[in-house]
PDB file of C-alpha atoms and ligand atoms in Angstrom:
ATOM      1  CA  UNK A   1      33.914  80.136 115.436  1.00 87.00           C
ATOM      2  CA  UNK A   2      31.423  83.025 116.056  1.00 95.00           C
ATOM      3  CA  UNK A   3      30.433  82.939 119.867  1.00 97.00           C
ATOM      4  CA  UNK A   4      26.787  84.058 118.029  1.00 98.00           C
ATOM      5  CA  UNK A   5      25.101  83.212 115.167  1.00 98.00           C
ATOM      6  CA  UNK A   6      21.973  84.605 114.486  1.00 98.00           C
ATOM      7  CA  UNK A   7      19.845  83.127 110.790  1.00 97.00           C
ATOM      8  CA  UNK A   8      17.047  84.210 109.500  1.00 97.00           C
ATOM      9  CA  UNK A   9      14.730  85.105 112.480  1.00 97.00           C
ATOM     10  CA  UNK A  10      11.750  86.242 111.938  1.00 97.00           C
ATOM     11  CA  UNK A  11       9.392  86.929 114.472  1.00 97.00           C
ATOM     12  CA  UNK A  12       5.433  87.946 114.364  1.00 97.00           C
ATOM     13  CA  UNK A  13       2.716  89.651 116.108  1.00 96.00           C
ATOM     14  CA  UNK A  14      -1.107  89.512 115.780  1.00 95.00           C
ATOM     15  CA  UNK A  15      -0.032  88.686 112.173  1.00 92.00           C
ATOM     16  CA  UNK A  16       2.065  91.885 112.071  1.00 96.00           C
ATOM     17  CA  UNK A  17       5.511  90.985 110.910  1.00 97.00           C
ATOM     18  CA  UNK A  18       8.017  92.605 113.393  1.00 98.00           C
ATOM     19  CA  UNK A  19      11.364  91.016 112.729  1.00 98.00           C
ATOM     20  CA  UNK A  20      11.578  90.242 109.075  1.00 98.00           C
ATOM     21  CA  UNK A  21      14.400  88.301 109.150  1.00 98.00           C
ATOM     22  CA  UNK A  22      17.612  89.004 111.387  1.00 98.00           C
ATOM     23  CA  UNK A  23      21.256  88.086 110.135  1.00 98.00           C
ATOM     24  CA  UNK A  24      24.156  88.324 112.049  1.00 98.00           C
ATOM     25  CA  UNK A  25      26.880  86.902 113.852  1.00 98.00           C
ATOM     26  CA  UNK A  26      29.587  88.316 116.636  1.00 98.00           C
ATOM     27  CA  UNK A  27      32.767  87.139 118.132  1.00 97.00           C
ATOM     28  CA  UNK A  28      33.897  86.340 121.694  1.00 97.00           C
ATOM     29  CA  UNK A  29      34.961  89.688 122.763  1.00 97.00           C
ATOM     30  CA  UNK A  30      32.956  91.378 120.596  1.00 98.00           C
ATOM     31  CA  UNK A  31      30.950  94.702 121.636  1.00 98.00           C
ATOM     32  CA  UNK A  32      27.935  95.110 119.235  1.00 98.00           C
ATOM     33  CA  UNK A  33      25.732  98.024 119.463  1.00 98.00           C
ATOM     34  CA  UNK A  34      22.038  98.010 118.000  1.00 98.00           C
ATOM     35  CA  UNK A  35      20.650 101.495 117.535  1.00 98.00           C
ATOM     36  CA  UNK A  36      17.165 102.554 115.731  1.00 97.00           C
ATOM     37  CA  UNK A  37      14.065 103.515 115.743  1.00 96.00           C
ATOM     38  CA  UNK A  38      11.658 103.323 118.644  1.00 96.00           C
ATOM     39  CA  UNK A  39       9.130 100.502 116.785  1.00 97.00           C
ATOM     40  CA  UNK A  40      11.833  99.087 114.916  1.00 98.00           C
ATOM     41  CA  UNK A  41      12.059  95.806 116.447  1.00 98.00           C
ATOM     42  CA  UNK A  42      15.110  96.141 118.909  1.00 98.00           C
ATOM     43  CA  UNK A  43      13.578  94.719 121.917  1.00 98.00           C
ATOM     44  CA  UNK A  44      11.969  91.929 120.443  1.00 98.00           C
ATOM     45  CA  UNK A  45      14.897  90.711 118.800  1.00 98.00           C
ATOM     46  CA  UNK A  46      16.924  90.755 122.467  1.00 97.00           C
ATOM     47  CA  UNK A  47      14.055  88.698 123.968  1.00 96.00           C
ATOM     48  CA  UNK A  48      14.350  86.442 121.572  1.00 95.00           C
ATOM     49  CA  UNK A  49      18.035  85.606 121.632  1.00 95.00           C
ATOM     50  CA  UNK A  50      16.839  85.644 125.715  1.00 91.00           C
ATOM     51  CA  UNK A  51      14.014  82.848 124.939  1.00 90.00           C
ATOM     52  CA  UNK A  52      11.299  85.324 126.477  1.00 91.00           C
ATOM     53  CA  UNK A  53      10.043  85.474 123.132  1.00 93.00           C
ATOM     54  CA  UNK A  54      10.137  82.299 120.581  1.00 91.00           C
ATOM     55  CA  UNK A  55      10.831  83.423 117.138  1.00 93.00           C
ATOM     56  CA  UNK A  56       8.907  82.267 113.814  1.00 94.00           C
ATOM     57  CA  UNK A  57      11.773  81.303 111.927  1.00 94.00           C
ATOM     58  CA  UNK A  58      15.292  81.045 112.105  1.00 96.00           C
ATOM     59  CA  UNK A  59      18.718  79.438 113.699  1.00 95.00           C
ATOM     60  CA  UNK A  60      20.203  80.653 116.818  1.00 95.00           C
ATOM     61  CA  UNK A  61      23.655  78.843 117.528  1.00 95.00           C
ATOM     62  CA  UNK A  62      25.826  79.949 120.460  1.00 95.00           C
ATOM     63  CA  UNK A  63      29.669  78.913 120.340  1.00 93.00           C
ATOM     64  CA  UNK A  64      28.466  75.758 117.549  1.00 93.00           C
ATOM     65  CA  UNK A  65      25.502  74.671 119.525  1.00 91.00           C
ATOM     66  CA  UNK A  66      21.844  74.939 117.954  1.00 91.00           C
ATOM     67  CA  UNK A  67      19.788  77.074 120.874  1.00 90.00           C
ATOM     68  CA  UNK A  68      16.879  77.583 118.135  1.00 90.00           C
ATOM     69  CA  UNK A  69      16.056  76.000 115.281  1.00 90.00           C
ATOM     70  CA  UNK A  70      12.635  77.116 113.281  1.00 87.00           C
ATOM     71  CA  UNK A  71      13.095  74.372 110.727  1.00 84.00           C
ATOM     72  CA  UNK A  72      12.640  72.134 113.625  1.00 77.00           C
ATOM     73  CA  UNK A  73       9.774  73.730 115.262  1.00 66.00           C
ATOM     74  CA  UNK A  74       7.783  70.824 116.568  1.00 63.00           C
ATOM     75  CA  UNK A  75      10.759  69.588 118.579  1.00 60.00           C
ATOM     76  CA  UNK A  76      10.841  73.519 120.155  1.00 59.00           C
ATOM     77  CA  UNK A  77       7.801  73.687 120.819  1.00 61.00           C
ATOM     78  CA  UNK A  78       8.285  70.591 123.349  1.00 60.00           C
ATOM     79  CA  UNK A  79      11.432  72.470 125.052  1.00 65.00           C
ATOM     80  CA  UNK A  80      10.614  71.990 128.762  1.00 70.00           C
ATOM     81  CA  UNK A  81      11.315  74.668 130.842  1.00 72.00           C
ATOM     82  CA  UNK A  82      13.787  73.348 132.643  1.00 75.00           C
ATOM     83  CA  UNK A  83      15.871  73.349 128.878  1.00 80.00           C
ATOM     84  CA  UNK A  84      14.512  77.326 128.218  1.00 80.00           C
ATOM     85  CA  UNK A  85      16.509  77.930 131.425  1.00 80.00           C
ATOM     86  CA  UNK A  86      19.524  76.188 130.469  1.00 83.00           C
ATOM     87  CA  UNK A  87      19.310  77.971 126.899  1.00 84.00           C
ATOM     88  CA  UNK A  88      19.051  81.013 128.656  1.00 87.00           C
ATOM     89  CA  UNK A  89      21.883  81.224 130.831  1.00 90.00           C
ATOM     90  CA  UNK A  90      23.856  81.821 127.962  1.00 94.00           C
ATOM     91  CA  UNK A  91      22.829  85.203 127.977  1.00 96.00           C
ATOM     92  CA  UNK A  92      22.477  87.957 130.589  1.00 96.00           C
ATOM     93  CA  UNK A  93      20.161  90.351 130.394  1.00 96.00           C
ATOM     94  CA  UNK A  94      20.133  94.376 131.659  1.00 97.00           C
ATOM     95  CA  UNK A  95      16.811  95.937 131.190  1.00 95.00           C
ATOM     96  CA  UNK A  96      16.182  99.537 131.215  1.00 94.00           C
ATOM     97  CA  UNK A  97      14.010  99.942 134.398  1.00 94.00           C
ATOM     98  CA  UNK A  98      16.347  97.736 136.212  1.00 94.00           C
ATOM     99  CA  UNK A  99      13.860  95.027 137.735  1.00 94.00           C
ATOM    100  CA  UNK A 100      15.604  94.478 141.233  1.00 97.00           C
ATOM    101  CA  UNK A 101      13.604  92.551 143.821  1.00 97.00           C
ATOM    102  CA  UNK A 102      12.559  95.266 146.185  1.00 97.00           C
ATOM    103  CA  UNK A 103      12.887  92.799 149.091  1.00 98.00           C
ATOM    104  CA  UNK A 104      16.160  91.984 148.769  1.00 98.00           C
ATOM    105  CA  UNK A 105      19.645  93.953 149.036  1.00 98.00           C
ATOM    106  CA  UNK A 106      21.953  94.829 146.470  1.00 98.00           C
ATOM    107  CA  UNK A 107      24.069  91.760 147.654  1.00 98.00           C
ATOM    108  CA  UNK A 108      20.994  89.528 147.840  1.00 98.00           C
ATOM    109  CA  UNK A 109      20.032  90.310 144.552  1.00 98.00           C
ATOM    110  CA  UNK A 110      23.145  89.547 142.634  1.00 98.00           C
ATOM    111  CA  UNK A 111      23.436  86.222 144.620  1.00 98.00           C
ATOM    112  CA  UNK A 112      19.976  85.072 144.388  1.00 97.00           C
ATOM    113  CA  UNK A 113      20.024  83.200 140.596  1.00 95.00           C
ATOM    114  CA  UNK A 114      23.597  81.713 141.364  1.00 95.00           C
ATOM    115  CA  UNK A 115      22.403  80.370 144.691  1.00 95.00           C
ATOM    116  CA  UNK A 116      19.168  78.749 143.049  1.00 92.00           C
ATOM    117  CA  UNK A 117      21.781  77.123 140.526  1.00 88.00           C
ATOM    118  CA  UNK A 118      23.682  75.384 143.215  1.00 84.00           C
ATOM    119  CA  UNK A 119      26.623  74.804 141.457  1.00 88.00           C
ATOM    120  CA  UNK A 120      28.765  76.476 144.008  1.00 93.00           C
ATOM    121  CA  UNK A 121      28.613  77.289 147.743  1.00 96.00           C
ATOM    122  CA  UNK A 122      26.718  80.115 148.981  1.00 96.00           C
ATOM    123  CA  UNK A 123      30.300  81.489 150.703  1.00 97.00           C
ATOM    124  CA  UNK A 124      31.750  81.769 147.589  1.00 97.00           C
ATOM    125  CA  UNK A 125      28.510  82.870 145.361  1.00 97.00           C
ATOM    126  CA  UNK A 126      28.717  85.586 148.718  1.00 98.00           C
ATOM    127  CA  UNK A 127      32.074  86.590 147.910  1.00 98.00           C
ATOM    128  CA  UNK A 128      32.070  86.807 143.981  1.00 97.00           C
ATOM    129  CA  UNK A 129      28.340  89.083 144.747  1.00 98.00           C
ATOM    130  CA  UNK A 130      30.873  91.249 146.789  1.00 98.00           C
ATOM    131  CA  UNK A 131      33.319  91.349 144.227  1.00 98.00           C
ATOM    132  CA  UNK A 132      30.962  92.143 141.464  1.00 98.00           C
ATOM    133  CA  UNK A 133      29.956  94.716 143.635  1.00 98.00           C
ATOM    134  CA  UNK A 134      33.041  96.277 144.424  1.00 97.00           C
ATOM    135  CA  UNK A 135      33.919  96.701 140.622  1.00 96.00           C
ATOM    136  CA  UNK A 136      30.541  98.426 139.872  1.00 96.00           C
ATOM    137  CA  UNK A 137      31.662 100.875 142.363  1.00 96.00           C
ATOM    138  CA  UNK A 138      29.384  99.770 144.712  1.00 97.00           C
ATOM    139  CA  UNK A 139      31.335  98.246 147.466  1.00 97.00           C
ATOM    140  CA  UNK A 140      29.995 100.692 150.325  1.00 97.00           C
ATOM    141  CA  UNK A 141      26.366  99.499 149.062  1.00 98.00           C
ATOM    142  CA  UNK A 142      26.229  95.920 149.216  1.00 98.00           C
ATOM    143  CA  UNK A 143      23.513  95.723 151.655  1.00 98.00           C
ATOM    144  CA  UNK A 144      21.128  99.115 150.607  1.00 98.00           C
ATOM    145  CA  UNK A 145      17.554  97.860 149.051  1.00 98.00           C
ATOM    146  CA  UNK A 146      17.073  99.002 145.575  1.00 98.00           C
ATOM    147  CA  UNK A 147      14.613 102.117 147.066  1.00 98.00           C
ATOM    148  CA  UNK A 148      17.735 103.095 149.152  1.00 98.00           C
ATOM    149  CA  UNK A 149      19.722 103.292 145.863  1.00 98.00           C
ATOM    150  CA  UNK A 150      19.630 105.718 142.900  1.00 96.00           C
ATOM    151  CA  UNK A 151      18.726 104.940 139.257  1.00 97.00           C
ATOM    152  CA  UNK A 152      22.250 104.914 138.351  1.00 97.00           C
ATOM    153  CA  UNK A 153      23.434 102.020 141.139  1.00 97.00           C
ATOM    154  CA  UNK A 154      20.058  99.801 141.355  1.00 97.00           C
ATOM    155  CA  UNK A 155      21.336  99.757 136.986  1.00 97.00           C
ATOM    156  CA  UNK A 156      24.640  98.829 138.564  1.00 97.00           C
ATOM    157  CA  UNK A 157      23.382  96.201 140.438  1.00 98.00           C
ATOM    158  CA  UNK A 158      21.427  94.863 137.855  1.00 98.00           C
ATOM    159  CA  UNK A 159      24.919  94.744 135.647  1.00 98.00           C
ATOM    160  CA  UNK A 160      26.402  92.493 138.523  1.00 98.00           C
ATOM    161  CA  UNK A 161      23.273  90.535 139.111  1.00 98.00           C
ATOM    162  CA  UNK A 162      23.277  89.916 135.053  1.00 97.00           C
ATOM    163  CA  UNK A 163      27.516  89.039 135.576  1.00 98.00           C
ATOM    164  CA  UNK A 164      26.701  86.604 138.392  1.00 97.00           C
ATOM    165  CA  UNK A 165      25.568  84.452 135.990  1.00 95.00           C
ATOM    166  CA  UNK A 166      28.691  84.248 133.971  1.00 95.00           C
ATOM    167  CA  UNK A 167      27.211  84.277 130.914  1.00 96.00           C
ATOM    168  CA  UNK A 168      28.372  84.061 126.977  1.00 97.00           C
ATOM    169  CA  UNK A 169      27.014  87.092 126.033  1.00 98.00           C
ATOM    170  CA  UNK A 170      25.671  90.611 127.906  1.00 98.00           C
ATOM    171  CA  UNK A 171      22.463  91.983 126.551  1.00 98.00           C
ATOM    172  CA  UNK A 172      21.647  95.698 127.342  1.00 98.00           C
ATOM    173  CA  UNK A 173      17.949  96.627 126.516  1.00 98.00           C
ATOM    174  CA  UNK A 174      18.509 101.038 126.583  1.00 97.00           C
ATOM    175  CA  UNK A 175      20.328 100.559 129.883  1.00 97.00           C
ATOM    176  CA  UNK A 176      20.400 104.572 130.469  1.00 96.00           C
ATOM    177  CA  UNK A 177      16.983 105.301 129.111  1.00 95.00           C
ATOM    178  CA  UNK A 178      15.627 105.702 132.279  1.00 94.00           C
ATOM    179  CA  UNK A 179      18.353 107.925 134.224  1.00 95.00           C
ATOM    180  CA  UNK A 180      18.927 111.309 134.042  1.00 93.00           C
ATOM    181  CA  UNK A 181      22.716 112.564 131.923  1.00 91.00           C
ATOM    182  CA  UNK A 182      25.021 112.459 135.293  1.00 90.00           C
ATOM    183  CA  UNK A 183      23.482 108.910 136.615  1.00 94.00           C
ATOM    184  CA  UNK A 184      23.507 107.633 132.601  1.00 95.00           C
ATOM    185  CA  UNK A 185      27.565 108.976 132.680  1.00 95.00           C
ATOM    186  CA  UNK A 186      28.345 106.179 135.790  1.00 94.00           C
ATOM    187  CA  UNK A 187      26.353 103.390 134.064  1.00 96.00           C
ATOM    188  CA  UNK A 188      28.105 104.346 130.607  1.00 97.00           C
ATOM    189  CA  UNK A 189      31.603 104.402 132.801  1.00 96.00           C
ATOM    190  CA  UNK A 190      31.018 100.875 133.994  1.00 97.00           C
ATOM    191  CA  UNK A 191      29.778  99.075 130.733  1.00 97.00           C
ATOM    192  CA  UNK A 192      33.096 100.525 129.256  1.00 97.00           C
ATOM    193  CA  UNK A 193      35.007  98.893 131.435  1.00 97.00           C
ATOM    194  CA  UNK A 194      33.830  95.837 130.690  1.00 97.00           C
ATOM    195  CA  UNK A 195      34.308  96.087 127.096  1.00 97.00           C
ATOM    196  CA  UNK A 196      37.985  97.161 128.199  1.00 96.00           C
ATOM    197  CA  UNK A 197      37.987  93.264 129.707  1.00 96.00           C
ATOM    198  CA  UNK A 198      36.581  92.184 126.643  1.00 96.00           C
ATOM    199  CA  UNK A 199      32.764  91.102 127.789  1.00 97.00           C
ATOM    200  CA  UNK A 200      30.991  90.067 125.037  1.00 98.00           C
ATOM    201  CA  UNK A 201      27.656  92.745 124.917  1.00 98.00           C
ATOM    202  CA  UNK A 202      25.224  93.195 122.988  1.00 98.00           C
ATOM    203  CA  UNK A 203      23.644  96.674 123.558  1.00 98.00           C
ATOM    204  CA  UNK A 204      20.853  98.539 122.536  1.00 98.00           C
ATOM    205  CA  UNK A 205      21.287 101.969 122.981  1.00 97.00           C
ATOM    206  CA  UNK A 206      20.238 105.790 122.201  1.00 95.00           C
ATOM    207  CA  UNK A 207      23.811 106.948 123.001  1.00 95.00           C
ATOM    208  CA  UNK A 208      25.633 107.665 119.753  1.00 95.00           C
ATOM    209  CA  UNK A 209      28.797 109.085 120.788  1.00 94.00           C
ATOM    210  CA  UNK A 210      28.800 105.593 122.770  1.00 96.00           C
ATOM    211  CA  UNK A 211      27.687 103.577 120.720  1.00 96.00           C
ATOM    212  CA  UNK A 212      30.651 104.913 118.209  1.00 96.00           C
ATOM    213  CA  UNK A 213      33.418 104.641 120.890  1.00 95.00           C
ATOM    214  CA  UNK A 214      32.704 101.620 122.490  1.00 96.00           C
ATOM    215  CA  UNK A 215      31.337  99.070 119.732  1.00 97.00           C
ATOM    216  CA  UNK A 216      33.294  96.906 117.617  1.00 97.00           C
ATOM    217  CA  UNK A 217      29.971  96.827 115.719  1.00 98.00           C
ATOM    218  CA  UNK A 218      27.122  98.747 114.563  1.00 98.00           C
ATOM    219  CA  UNK A 219      24.002  97.620 113.491  1.00 98.00           C
ATOM    220  CA  UNK A 220      21.074  99.872 112.417  1.00 98.00           C
ATOM    221  CA  UNK A 221      17.620  98.407 112.395  1.00 98.00           C
ATOM    222  CA  UNK A 222      14.696  99.482 111.223  1.00 98.00           C
ATOM    223  CA  UNK A 223      11.296  98.167 110.429  1.00 97.00           C
ATOM    224  CA  UNK A 224      12.454  94.696 111.410  1.00 98.00           C
ATOM    225  CA  UNK A 225      15.197  94.149 109.371  1.00 98.00           C
ATOM    226  CA  UNK A 226      18.967  95.482 110.135  1.00 98.00           C
ATOM    227  CA  UNK A 227      19.338  98.259 106.961  1.00 98.00           C
ATOM    228  CA  UNK A 228      23.095  98.833 107.395  1.00 98.00           C
ATOM    229  CA  UNK A 229      25.321  97.304 109.863  1.00 97.00           C
ATOM    230  CA  UNK A 230      29.305  97.208 110.092  1.00 97.00           C
ATOM    231  CA  UNK A 231      32.241  98.759 111.819  1.00 98.00           C
ATOM    232  CA  UNK A 232      31.026 101.387 114.634  1.00 97.00           C
ATOM    233  CA  UNK A 233      32.648 104.080 113.499  1.00 96.00           C
ATOM    234  CA  UNK A 234      32.498 103.669 109.833  1.00 96.00           C
ATOM    235  CA  UNK A 235      28.395 103.328 110.780  1.00 97.00           C
ATOM    236  CA  UNK A 236      27.959 106.351 112.632  1.00 96.00           C
ATOM    237  CA  UNK A 237      30.082 108.851 110.965  1.00 95.00           C
ATOM    238  CA  UNK A 238      29.203 107.735 107.366  1.00 95.00           C
ATOM    239  CA  UNK A 239      26.366 105.649 106.857  1.00 96.00           C
ATOM    240  CA  UNK A 240      25.651 104.528 103.510  1.00 96.00           C
ATOM    241  CA  UNK A 241      22.229 104.739 103.529  1.00 97.00           C
ATOM    242  CA  UNK A 242      19.327 107.208 103.344  1.00 97.00           C
ATOM    243  CA  UNK A 243      17.259 106.062 106.361  1.00 97.00           C
ATOM    244  CA  UNK A 244      20.361 105.412 108.878  1.00 97.00           C
ATOM    245  CA  UNK A 245      21.442 109.007 107.778  1.00 96.00           C
ATOM    246  CA  UNK A 246      18.193 110.495 108.822  1.00 96.00           C
ATOM    247  CA  UNK A 247      18.223 108.596 112.015  1.00 97.00           C
ATOM    248  CA  UNK A 248      21.169 109.619 112.700  1.00 96.00           C
ATOM    249  CA  UNK A 249      20.735 113.225 111.996  1.00 94.00           C
ATOM    250  CA  UNK A 250      17.875 113.558 114.359  1.00 92.00           C
ATOM    251  CA  UNK A 251      19.813 111.885 116.583  1.00 89.00           C
ATOM    252  CA  UNK A 252      22.684 114.073 116.875  1.00 76.00           C
ATOM    253  CA  UNK A 253      20.688 117.205 117.909  1.00 61.00           C
ATOM    254  CA  UNK A 254      19.996 115.767 121.119  1.00 56.00           C
TER     255      UNK A 254
HETATM  256  N1  LIG B   1       4.089  90.704 123.107  1.00 55.14           N
HETATM  257  C1  LIG B   1       3.747  91.837 121.617  1.00 55.14           C
HETATM  258  N2  LIG B   1       2.648  91.786 121.069  1.00 55.14           N
HETATM  259  C2  LIG B   1       2.524  92.495 120.046  1.00 55.14           C
HETATM  260  N3  LIG B   1       3.051  93.495 119.439  1.00 55.14           N
HETATM  261  C3  LIG B   1       4.090  93.593 120.075  1.00 55.14           C
HETATM  262  C4  LIG B   1       4.850  93.164 121.626  1.00 55.14           C
HETATM  263  N4  LIG B   1       5.851  93.261 121.595  1.00 55.14           N
HETATM  264  C5  LIG B   1       6.441  94.146 120.549  1.00 55.14           C
HETATM  265  N5  LIG B   1       5.097  94.849 119.656  1.00 55.14           N
HETATM  266  C6  LIG B   1       5.536  95.328 119.041  1.00 55.14           C
HETATM  267  O1  LIG B   1       6.490  95.534 117.625  1.00 55.14           O
HETATM  268  C7  LIG B   1       7.107  96.302 117.332  1.00 55.14           C
HETATM  269  C8  LIG B   1       8.761  96.459 117.830  1.00 55.14           C
HETATM  270  O2  LIG B   1       8.574  96.805 119.254  1.00 55.14           O
HETATM  271  P1  LIG B   1      10.270  96.178 119.600  1.00 55.14           P
HETATM  272  O3  LIG B   1      10.837  95.247 119.585  1.00 55.14           O
HETATM  273  O4  LIG B   1       9.940  97.103 121.209  1.00 55.14           O
HETATM  274  O5  LIG B   1      10.645  97.992 119.274  1.00 55.14           O
HETATM  275  P2  LIG B   1      11.732  98.700 119.910  1.00 55.14           P
HETATM  276  O6  LIG B   1      12.247  97.954 120.775  1.00 55.14           O
HETATM  277  O7  LIG B   1      12.920  98.943 118.686  1.00 55.14           O
HETATM  278  O8  LIG B   1      11.419 100.094 119.719  1.00 55.14           O
HETATM  279  C9  LIG B   1       6.149  97.401 117.871  1.00 55.14           C
HETATM  280  O9  LIG B   1       5.817  97.921 117.104  1.00 55.14           O
HETATM  281  C10 LIG B   1       5.809  96.957 119.137  1.00 55.14           C
HETATM  282  O10 LIG B   1       4.032  97.834 119.346  1.00 55.14           O
HETATM  283 MG1  LIG B   2      12.772  98.710 123.029  1.00 55.14          MG
END
């Protein structure tokens, strides 16, 4: 069974179709990169998966469980806040702008949401938080506040925070776009190590070399559709569609 099945997701904003029918699926342990021009709908798609937006049509299934069914839109409207929170737990989200809580230390940022869930002792949560920050190479930074950390360190705290909720699928929206090249490298390195440990991930990225090396599959989005998808190396080294070729040739100039 696929860990994620996405069928015919559409989304309009102000009568403009932004997602025009998105279909893909992924297996546990797989890494998918989503590439495509600015405005093609990549962020909107991730937001729909995370229930930060409600799709207009389609279906989202995780581990066979239907999380969203557009054919049953009336019942979706009645989904309670509590239920949405539960659905969100399937997905971890790492944003371009780290979105850490400035008033909390790195470790507190990581432990905050698990503490709210209350299904583990606060000691256990703290131990796990420390272990995750250690995995992110931040063992000496746990008690620092976000403003005391570099962008790359902040993003690694954000990754630890997402992992602390033990999501089925970890999603990244251009995780290195706000970072200079040196800090980009350290963040890509930890994402690569997560991939090596079979973490299921969807990564929106402009780093074509990284997408090629780390992902199993690449989806190329163009104007609200997946124009081309397939094996990462195939799509990036040997794109079939004119539009994909054009996009990649521009990206490779940078
Ligand atoms: N909340 C919103 N309201 C209206 N339009 C939006 C909203 N969010 C995104 N859009 C529009 O949807 C299109 C796709 O945006 P986005 O998903 O952010 O693309 P990408 O992440 O690929 O750059 C853009 O034209 C953007 O202006
Ligand atoms: Mg975006």
